[in-house]
C-alpha cells in the first residue's frame, strides 16, 4: 500500500481553483517563510537547505545545499531558475508554474537571499504561455506586495526577478545551454570544464542554476526546518517529490508522495494514484525517470522511489516522470519515437549526437515501418556504443553534454529486454501490431 | 596559443614521459612530441570549441580513464594521456563514420579533393565500407553566400571554423549557423551577404569542400599544383603566403601561418588578384592597367611601338643622359613595388650614374622618411600586444587589413585599449576604448592637447575623452604603440607629421608603427629611394633632393627635363593627376613597369619589368621585417628583373653598377650596408629579420595542411626537417649606416593651418582596400567591388541640408564643380565629408581630381542641393 | 525608421533594459517581432539586430535554433499536436492524421485559407491529458477527434478569441516597471554582504 500520510510540501494548494492568486497564497501561509528567512543570516538559511539534503529536482539530483556551499569562496552573481521542462512525459513544473507561481517566486527570493544574489532569472519554456503569464502576474503582485524589489519587506536586501521565455528547444534545459539562451544565443551547451555554472555561468560570472520544483520546496523548508524535511523519505532521497505519471495508466497525473517509502508499484497501482493499467492489462515496461533513462521491466515494480535505489539498478529517477507501457504498446515504435525526439532536439554541435541520433532514428523508422534487417540490431547497438562507449550506466561520453549519451538508453535497454519484438518487426516487414 | 606560460610540466603520453608547457592544449603538446591527434574543428589560430569530437583521447581522471577532446583540454602536471588504445581508436573511427554518413562523397568533382582533411583522415583511419544505407541529407547545391564565396551545404561537417573566423577573428558575423541538429547549415541573412574583405580565409580553413572560392573553383586539381613560399606585396604588412601554380599559370595564393605577421590570414585583395599578374598577357593596349607590358617600347611618331631591348635601352639612356647634363635635370619617381634588390639597383643608378638626388618612392601620399627613421619603432607583435594602441590612420581594415585583424584580436581577447584618432569611418571603432573625433587640419592640435594640457576651444571631443586618452597613454608612453599613417590625402602631410612629432617628443617611451600602405615602400625607402636617404636606412642631411611633388613641380617649370618612373601608375597615385599630366607632358619620360596604365600615354620609353611572383629578392614590411619573395612563374614575354634593367641601362652609360644578379645584389646590400638581405634570401628557418631592432627572430611554423588545407605539407615543399628544428645564426638586423635623428628632421616643425570656412565641408580623402589600383582592375573577381565615388556625410549634416542617402548634389572644389550622390555615414564627423580616393563616378570618370588637388593644407568643398 | 509599432518598440526597449547585456533580450524581442508580424520578417530581424547589437545573420541564425520562431509566414493559428511518448501511447499519431484531415493541410504546412498551420510537436508537458494539443501555445485540452473538431470550428467562428490570441502573442501580462534595485544599490549590498559574511566567518574561526 502506498504511504500517503506525508505532508504535501509543494502541492498543498491543490484543492483551490484560485491557487495562483496572491490572495489565496497569503491566506494559506504565503510569504511567511520569506519574512522568517530575512531575519536569519543568509548562511543559516543555506544551512537549513543543506540539512534538508534537498536533491535537485531537475534531473541530475545534485544536492542543492552542496551546490550553494561550493560557492562560499566566490560570491554568486546570478540565480537562474530552470523552468524549461521539456523532458518527454515530465509535467510537474508545468503544474507548479501554473498553479502555484507565488510559491516558486517565494522560493526564488529565499534562495537569492541565501546566496546574496540581487538579480534572478526564471527561464521558462516558451510553450508555457499561461505559466509565463501566471508567473509574470505573481512577480508583479510580489513587487506590489513589497516581497520583491528594493529593500524587501523593509530589510537590507533587494532583488529583481525577470521571467525569460524560451522559444522551443529541449536542449535549453541543460543548464549551460540555458545560460547561452539567456545570453541571447543559440542554445549550444557549453563545453566542460568548467563543470559548473557556479564557476563560470551567465556572462562568465558565478551562477547558480536550480529547477522550479527545487525552488518550490524552499518556503516549506524554511518554515518547518531542514530536519523536518530530512525526516521524510529515506537515505539520500529526502522529502516528498512530484512524480509525473503518464502512459497506459488509468489516472495519469502529477502526484506528490514521499520518496523511498513508496515504490513504483504503489505509484502505478494505488487507487489514489495511478489506479493501475488501462483495461487492467499487463504492464510490459516502464521508464523510471524520463526518456533519457534506461527502461525497467515489471520485475522492478517493487523498487522504492529513491535516487540511489534506481541508480543501483542501472537507471535513474531523473526528472521524476514515469512512463508506463502495457502489453498493447509497441516497444519498437516507442523507441523509434524517442530516438526521433533526440534527433530533432540534438543541438547539433557534437558529431556523434548530431549524426548518430539521425542515423539511429532512421534505422529505427525502417524497423517499425518496414525495411528493417537483422543486422540492424547489431548496427544499432554498435552505433550506440560509439556514442556512449561501453553502454554502461551512468554512460561514458563522447559528447559535450549528456543529451548525446542519453540517446542509447532506450535503444539499448529495449533491444536487450525485447529482442523478440525487434526480430518480429524484421520478419514481419514492419510493425506486427498494425 | 593563449595562456601559455613559460613553466613546463611533465605528462605521460602513450607511456612516454613528455615535457609540455603548462596550460597548453593537449593536442598541441602531443603534436610537438610527435603524436598527431586527428582533428577537424580545432584550429591553432582560434579558440577551441571541441565540437567535432574527432580528437578524443583517453585521459585519467578520478573516475578512471575517460574520453576527452585533446583540442580543448589543457595539460596539467602528471596527466596521463593515451592516444592509441582500442577505445580511442573506436571512438575516433566512430566519429569519422558519423561524419561521412551524410557527406556526399563527391570528391572527384570537389575542389578540395586531393587536399581535404576529411578525405585524408578517412584514408588514414576509415574503414572503407559504409554501413549507412539511409538517404543522405539534401540541400540545394552550391549557393552564393557572397561575391567571392560559394557554399555547398551538403559537404559541410559543422566544424564552425568559418563562422568562428567570421565572428571571432574578422568581426564580420555575416555568416552564422542556422537551424538545429542535423539540419544545421551555415547561412547569411537575405538582407546582407557575406561581403567581408576577409572572406577568402573561410575557404582556406574549411576542412572539406563546403566553401569554395569563385575565382579558384574548378581551375586546377591540387596534385597538379606547385608551390613556393613567398611574401605578399599587395600591401605593406607583408603577409607570408604560399603561391601555387599549375605550369606557368598562377592558380592560388594561400596564407601561411607566420607568428609575427599574419597568423595564416590574408585579405581578399591579396588572395584573389592573381589575374592581374598573369591573366592579361593577351591584352595589348599599353594605356590599360589590365595590360601586362611584355616588350620594350619606344615612342615613334606619337605611338608606342615594340622594339628590342637594345634599342629601348639606348633610347632611354640618351634621354636621361641629355637631361642629366643640366644639374637637377633628371630624377626618379616610384619604386615601392620593387624588391629591395631592385630598389637598391635603381638607387645606385640614379645617384651613381645619373648623379641625381631627386628620387622618391612615395607619391606625396606618405610621410617624411626622415621622420620615420627618427621614430622609435614598434613591431606588429608589439602593437598587437600593447596595453594601449593609439591609431593616427585611416580605416586600418581598408588600409592594412591584417594589421587590423591583429589589433582587433588584441582588443577583443586581451582587452587592450585602442584610442582612435577618428578621421572618418573605421572598423576598429566598435572595439576602440576612445574615439577622438579629429577633423581635417586638427590632428596636430589634438596631439598637442593630449601632450600638453587642456582642451583648446573648438575640438570635437570632450574633456573626459581627453582625460581617458591621457590615462591610457600614461606618463611616458611606456608600453604604448602609436600607429601612424596618412588618413587624409586631402590634407597636407605636415599636419600628421606635426602630430607625430609632438607625441613622440612628449612620450619618449612610446613606440611607433608606420602604417604606410604601398607594398614595399619601406624597403624602397630603406634602400635610399627618397631625398636625403641612403641605402641601408641611412640619412644624409647635407644634400638637397626633390621629392615627388617637388619633381613634378620642377618638370612643369622646366627645371627638370626628364623623369624615370619606377612603376607605371604615377597618375593613378598622385592626388593631383592634372598637375602630373602637365609635368609629364613637358618632360622626357622613361617608364619601367610590369603594367600598362594612363601614365604610359606620356612615356617615351617603356621597359618591361618582372613583377610580384615572377622575381626573387627581399622586401621590408611596415615594421621593418625583411623577408624573402620567391618567383613562382617566369615573367611573360621579354620582361626582366629590375636589377638587370638597371645594370644594363648603366652599361649604356659606360658604367657598371657592380650588380650581376639578384643574389649578388642581395649580397652587396648586406656587405656594404649591413642591411639583412642575402641571409634572409637563403634562410628557411626564421620568419624574416627586423631591421635595426634587437628582436628575437621567430621560427617559422611547419606548414600545417590540417589547419590550412591546400598548403602543401612541410615535406612536400622540401622544408621538412629544417623547419623550426635546426637553429642557424641569422642576420641580426643591425645596419652600418646611421639613420636620421630628430635634429636632421624638419618635418613636424611649425605649421599654419588656415581657418576652416564654416560654409564649406572639410574633406577627408580616404583610401579603401578596393580601389582602382592595378591589382583590382586586372582581377575580374574583384573588379566589380570597386566602389563608385560618393560624398559621405553624417546624418546631422544630411538633415541640415535636407538630403537623403543617394540624393545628388552639386559639389564645388579646387578645379571645378561636379555632381555626386551623397551617402549617409555616421562615421564621418559633422562638418566634414569623406570621399574615397581612387574611385570613379557612375559614368566612369575620375571626378575627384576636380575637387581635390592637394594644393592647400586642408581641402574644402561647397555643396549645393539641386 | 522603426519597423516595430510604437507599442512594440516600447516594450522591446523595456525588455532590453531588464538585462545586464542587450543581447540577452534576443528571445523576448524575437517573440515581440513575431507578435507584430505573426512570423519573423526580414525587417523584424533587422530591428532585433539593431536593438541587440548583433547582425541580421546572427539573429536569423539564433532564431532558427528555436522551434517557436517562424521565418516564413504561418497561419493565424498554429496548431501543435504532440506525438511524443505519452501521447504516442494515447494515439497521438492517429490524432495528428485526423487533425491534418480536419484542417485540410499536411503536417508542417498552412491551410489554404491561411488560418491554420499544423505542426507535429515534441512533448508539451501536459501528458495527463494526452494526446496534447496546443493552439498558439495555449493548451486546448481536446483529446478526442470530436472535441478537436468542435474546437476548430469555434476558433473559426472567433469564439475562442479571448483564450487564443493570434499567432505570435505570447505573454499578455506585462511586467509592471523595470528593475527596482539600482546598480548602485546592488553594488552597495554586495559589498556589505561580503563584509558581513567575512566577519561572521572570522568570528566562527575564533
Ligand atoms: C539534455 C538535458 C535537459 C535538461 N532539461 C532540464 C529541464 O528541462 N529542467 C530542469 O530543471 N533541468 C534540466 N536538466 C538538468 C539541468 O542541466 C540542471 O542539472 C538542473 O536544472 C539543475 O537544477 P537542480 O539542481 O535544481 O535539479 C537537463 C539536463 C540535460 C542534460
Ligand atoms: S551531446 Fe548533442 S545536444 Fe549535447 S552538446 Fe552535443 S550535439 Fe548538442
Ligand atoms: S573536438 Fe577536438 S578537433 Fe574537433
Tab-separated table of C-alpha atoms and ligand atoms in Angstrom, chain B residues 27 38-42 50-55 69-71, ligand 3:
chain	number	residue	atom	x	y	z
B	27	UNK	CA	46.622	18.481	-28.987
B	38	UNK	CA	43.252	13.697	-35.746
B	39	UNK	CA	41.031	16.742	-35.721
B	40	UNK	CA	38.608	18.880	-37.721
B	41	UNK	CA	37.198	21.746	-35.731
B	42	UNK	CA	40.431	22.582	-33.949
B	50	UNK	CA	35.681	20.878	-29.113
B	51	UNK	CA	32.622	20.073	-31.189
B	52	UNK	CA	33.665	17.646	-33.909
B	53	UNK	CA	34.871	15.137	-31.282
B	54	UNK	CA	37.435	13.687	-33.660
B	55	UNK	CA	40.319	14.331	-31.286
B	69	UNK	CA	38.810	16.189	-26.577
B	70	UNK	CA	42.535	16.818	-26.911
B	71	UNK	CA	41.859	20.123	-28.623
D	3	LIG	S1	36.693	18.303	-30.992
D	3	LIG	FE1	38.843	18.489	-30.970
D	3	LIG	S2	39.362	18.839	-33.045
D	3	LIG	FE2	37.182	18.911	-33.015
